[in-house]
XYZ file of C-alpha atoms in Angstrom:
289
model
C -2.075 13.266 23.053
C 0.022 15.944 21.372
C 0.476 15.375 17.649
C 4.003 15.150 16.264
C 4.538 18.048 13.893
C 7.813 17.199 12.195
C 8.046 15.353 8.911
C 8.402 11.785 10.001
C 8.920 8.330 8.586
C 6.051 5.854 8.581
C 6.351 2.380 10.186
C 8.702 -0.038 8.473
C 7.333 -3.072 6.683
C 9.925 -5.322 8.303
C 8.277 -4.673 11.648
C 5.152 -6.276 10.244
C 7.027 -9.301 8.856
C 5.620 -8.751 5.370
C 6.960 -7.971 1.919
C 4.155 -5.437 1.369
C 1.473 -3.843 3.493
C -2.214 -2.986 2.938
C -3.936 -0.536 5.258
C -7.710 -0.048 4.893
C -8.864 2.771 7.177
C -12.306 4.150 7.997
C -11.663 6.972 10.435
C -12.491 10.544 11.406
C -11.297 13.129 8.885
C -8.705 14.524 11.338
C -7.144 11.186 12.333
C -4.991 10.804 9.233
C -1.215 10.625 9.669
C 0.436 14.038 9.402
C 3.232 15.008 7.019
C 5.520 12.003 6.600
C 7.736 10.061 4.240
C 8.939 6.478 4.072
C 11.497 4.209 2.442
C 8.753 2.342 0.582
C 6.598 2.958 -2.473
C 3.029 3.934 -1.592
C -0.174 3.480 -3.598
C -3.102 5.378 -2.077
C -6.797 5.170 -3.002
C -9.201 7.735 -1.497
C -12.628 6.093 -1.307
C -14.450 8.783 0.668
C -13.267 12.314 1.389
C -11.972 15.500 -0.199
C -9.453 18.132 0.774
C -5.909 19.236 0.001
C -2.870 17.012 -0.430
C 0.805 17.880 -0.342
C 3.248 15.619 -2.164
C 6.824 16.787 -2.526
C 6.724 20.236 -4.106
C 3.039 20.254 -5.142
C 0.050 21.241 -3.002
C -3.386 20.871 -4.621
C -6.984 19.760 -3.959
C -8.004 16.108 -4.160
C -11.336 14.320 -4.492
C -12.644 10.858 -3.716
C -11.768 8.157 -6.227
C -8.208 9.208 -6.925
C -5.351 6.700 -6.847
C -1.844 8.084 -6.325
C 1.548 6.363 -6.603
C 4.290 7.925 -4.461
C 7.958 6.882 -4.852
C 10.115 6.468 -1.722
C 11.388 9.461 0.304
C 8.881 12.050 -0.976
C 7.171 13.912 1.928
C 3.373 13.787 1.689
C 0.109 14.159 3.563
C -3.626 14.393 2.928
C -5.600 17.060 4.817
C -9.290 16.157 4.682
C -12.207 18.594 4.578
C -14.256 17.979 7.715
C -17.535 18.638 5.832
C -17.034 15.764 3.341
C -17.573 12.314 4.836
C -19.862 9.290 4.802
C -23.029 8.730 6.833
C -20.905 7.808 9.855
C -18.940 11.051 9.665
C -15.773 9.281 8.505
C -13.405 9.198 5.558
C -12.090 6.006 3.983
C -8.973 5.078 2.054
C -6.797 2.107 1.137
C -3.004 2.312 1.090
C -0.582 -0.306 -0.241
C 3.111 0.044 0.591
C 6.024 -2.002 -0.736
C 9.796 -1.686 -0.732
C 12.019 -1.345 -3.758
C 13.554 -4.588 -2.494
C 10.291 -6.346 -3.366
C 10.687 -5.156 -6.944
C 14.240 -6.498 -7.029
C 13.189 -9.879 -5.651
C 10.236 -10.085 -8.051
C 12.599 -9.467 -10.942
C 14.828 -12.365 -9.821
C 12.007 -14.814 -9.137
C 9.821 -13.836 -12.095
C 11.949 -12.735 -15.067
C 8.682 -12.279 -16.953
C 8.160 -9.161 -14.819
C 11.482 -7.568 -15.800
C 9.922 -4.977 -18.105
C 7.224 -4.132 -15.555
C 9.743 -3.686 -12.737
C 12.052 -1.581 -14.897
C 9.237 0.824 -15.803
C 8.151 1.237 -12.196
C 11.651 1.874 -10.898
C 12.154 4.570 -13.539
C 9.351 6.644 -12.001
C 10.712 9.497 -9.893
C 7.572 11.617 -9.505
C 4.293 10.923 -7.731
C 1.543 10.300 -10.304
C -2.245 10.036 -10.386
C -4.039 7.586 -12.651
C -7.097 8.003 -14.850
C -9.132 6.178 -17.457
C -9.236 2.393 -17.574
C -6.122 2.086 -15.415
C -7.797 4.036 -12.607
C -10.955 1.920 -12.782
C -8.970 -1.322 -12.654
C -6.807 -0.116 -9.761
C -9.895 0.883 -7.760
C -11.419 -2.565 -8.343
C -8.305 -4.549 -7.439
C -7.488 -2.470 -4.354
C -11.060 -2.748 -3.075
C -10.977 -6.531 -3.525
C -7.603 -6.800 -1.774
C -9.050 -5.296 1.392
C -11.081 -8.483 1.958
C -8.542 -11.006 0.634
C -6.227 -13.255 2.622
C -2.507 -12.416 2.743
C -1.806 -15.174 0.204
C -4.510 -13.963 -2.185
C -3.134 -10.442 -2.031
C 0.142 -11.574 -3.594
C -1.465 -12.300 -6.963
C -3.462 -9.060 -6.732
C -0.264 -7.113 -6.102
C 1.230 -8.514 -9.310
C -1.815 -7.215 -11.184
C -1.304 -3.818 -9.579
C 2.377 -3.699 -10.518
C 1.439 -4.402 -14.111
C -1.170 -1.612 -14.076
C 1.024 1.090 -12.534
C 3.953 0.249 -14.826
C 2.143 1.232 -18.034
C -0.921 3.377 -17.248
C -3.236 4.732 -19.970
C -2.565 8.259 -18.740
C -0.823 9.613 -15.649
C -0.461 13.134 -14.296
C 2.411 14.315 -12.108
C 1.053 15.310 -8.684
C 4.317 15.572 -6.753
C 8.048 15.772 -7.325
C 10.999 15.138 -5.012
C 12.001 18.203 -3.050
C 14.758 20.110 -4.807
C 18.393 19.274 -4.282
C 19.238 22.941 -3.795
C 19.432 23.284 -0.013
C 17.682 26.656 0.198
C 14.834 25.671 -2.126
C 14.426 22.342 -0.349
C 14.258 24.068 3.030
C 11.550 26.437 1.754
C 9.510 23.558 0.367
C 9.637 21.774 3.703
C 8.626 24.969 5.521
C 5.621 25.357 3.210
C 4.599 21.752 3.834
C 5.033 22.237 7.560
C 2.721 25.265 7.522
C 0.098 23.425 5.495
C 0.126 20.580 7.968
C 0.144 22.703 11.143
C -1.485 26.077 10.396
C -4.496 25.177 12.593
C -2.181 25.216 15.608
C -0.210 28.039 17.151
C 3.158 28.120 15.336
C 5.741 30.085 17.281
C 8.948 31.549 15.894
C 10.880 29.184 18.166
C 9.043 26.200 16.717
C 9.383 26.998 13.019
C 13.013 28.089 13.408
C 13.810 24.852 15.229
C 12.067 22.857 12.494
C 14.182 24.646 9.880
C 17.319 24.013 11.937
C 18.138 27.722 12.256
C 18.461 30.444 14.881
C 15.363 32.672 15.068
C 17.031 35.771 13.635
C 18.657 33.799 10.815
C 15.332 32.130 9.990
C 13.533 35.480 9.729
C 16.169 36.862 7.365
C 16.237 33.653 5.314
C 12.465 33.373 4.885
C 11.948 37.036 3.987
C 14.710 36.842 1.402
C 13.279 33.673 -0.176
C 9.555 34.526 0.013
C 9.711 38.331 -0.241
C 7.579 38.600 2.894
C 7.983 37.873 6.613
C 7.058 34.375 7.766
C 4.084 35.461 9.854
C 2.660 37.471 6.946
C 2.805 34.303 4.860
C 1.231 32.261 7.675
C -1.612 34.771 8.064
C -2.268 34.745 4.298
C -2.408 30.963 4.323
C -4.853 30.952 7.230
C -7.058 33.530 5.526
C -7.111 31.399 2.375
C -8.107 28.375 4.420
C -10.853 30.300 6.178
C -12.259 31.423 2.816
C -12.604 27.793 1.747
C -14.401 26.923 4.988
C -16.727 29.922 4.693
C -17.886 28.704 1.288
C -17.843 24.940 1.801
C -19.157 24.543 5.350
C -21.983 25.857 7.500
C -19.642 26.333 10.467
C -19.974 29.513 12.479
C -17.476 32.349 12.146
C -16.030 31.504 15.564
C -15.606 27.834 14.597
C -13.868 28.788 11.353
C -11.682 31.245 13.253
C -10.364 28.435 15.460
C -10.156 25.849 12.646
C -8.033 28.151 10.493
C -5.518 28.844 13.256
C -6.768 32.129 14.733
C -7.484 32.195 18.457
C -9.354 35.497 18.720
C -12.521 36.249 16.729
C -12.199 40.080 16.794
C -8.606 39.799 15.565
C -9.686 37.286 12.901
C -12.374 39.713 11.702
C -9.908 42.616 11.523
C -7.259 40.636 9.632
C -9.837 39.129 7.269
C -11.345 42.534 6.470
C -7.904 43.997 5.821
C -7.124 41.158 3.384
C -10.506 40.899 1.635
C -12.038 44.349 2.169
C -15.056 42.718 3.841
C -15.853 40.767 6.989
C -16.000 36.951 6.994
C -19.799 37.129 7.180
C -19.965 39.469 4.191
C -17.555 37.267 2.243
C -19.734 34.203 2.824
C -22.915 36.012 1.880
C -21.517 37.664 -1.260
C -19.804 34.586 -2.643
C -22.652 32.207 -1.885
C -24.914 34.511 -3.915
C -22.517 34.084 -6.848
C -22.618 30.257 -6.688
């Protein structure tokens, strides 16, 4: 089945007939949903797995144990490292999603939660938790995975209280910029991060950006100070460097996994960028570790 490559919206909670949704997955590293956004709030706990996540305008590595809160309408995805998994070769995470409408209804039914709801709804950026708040969130979310739907309601109230006033919280993603040009560039970057392993044609990326091919080329070069395919090649080389150091995969396997389709070409481009072959890069840098 061909994977959808556009930023897409996740399934609606109404279709499930619930006020909130808990999804506990234990799957292959490459079966995660691609770049997407939704109308709901999302709380995500990575139990097993590492890699790179993109949330709004921030792309950075992630590790197991992190819990992230993402406000509605912020594009995001987790790209897992295929070398980090459990004994079954799988990654695991728990996601809780709830609409802003749930917060409104909770405020009406439980006025005692008014301060909690107000603090949550003031959050505009995606945040990661640490300290005691993180430990408590991990415990509650793990317990919820085995609870009945009714039991999860009281657990959700505990979670709302925790995310409203965390000990410490770091910003890990912001809404894409309102400026149309900057927003378009951010979405292009996210698209590349989510699809660089595949062949990305000029037709495809221009269509994604909603532009004619010639206009896209001019636009991207003006904004990034380099042609699109130069940027794409640099990104693929960076990805291949990570795989050379973190996996035992062969050069040909890394060539394919990082989006190149021809090993000789991959070797030439890599040597031009790093002044050494992929094999030399792996050997030299592993000696430094």
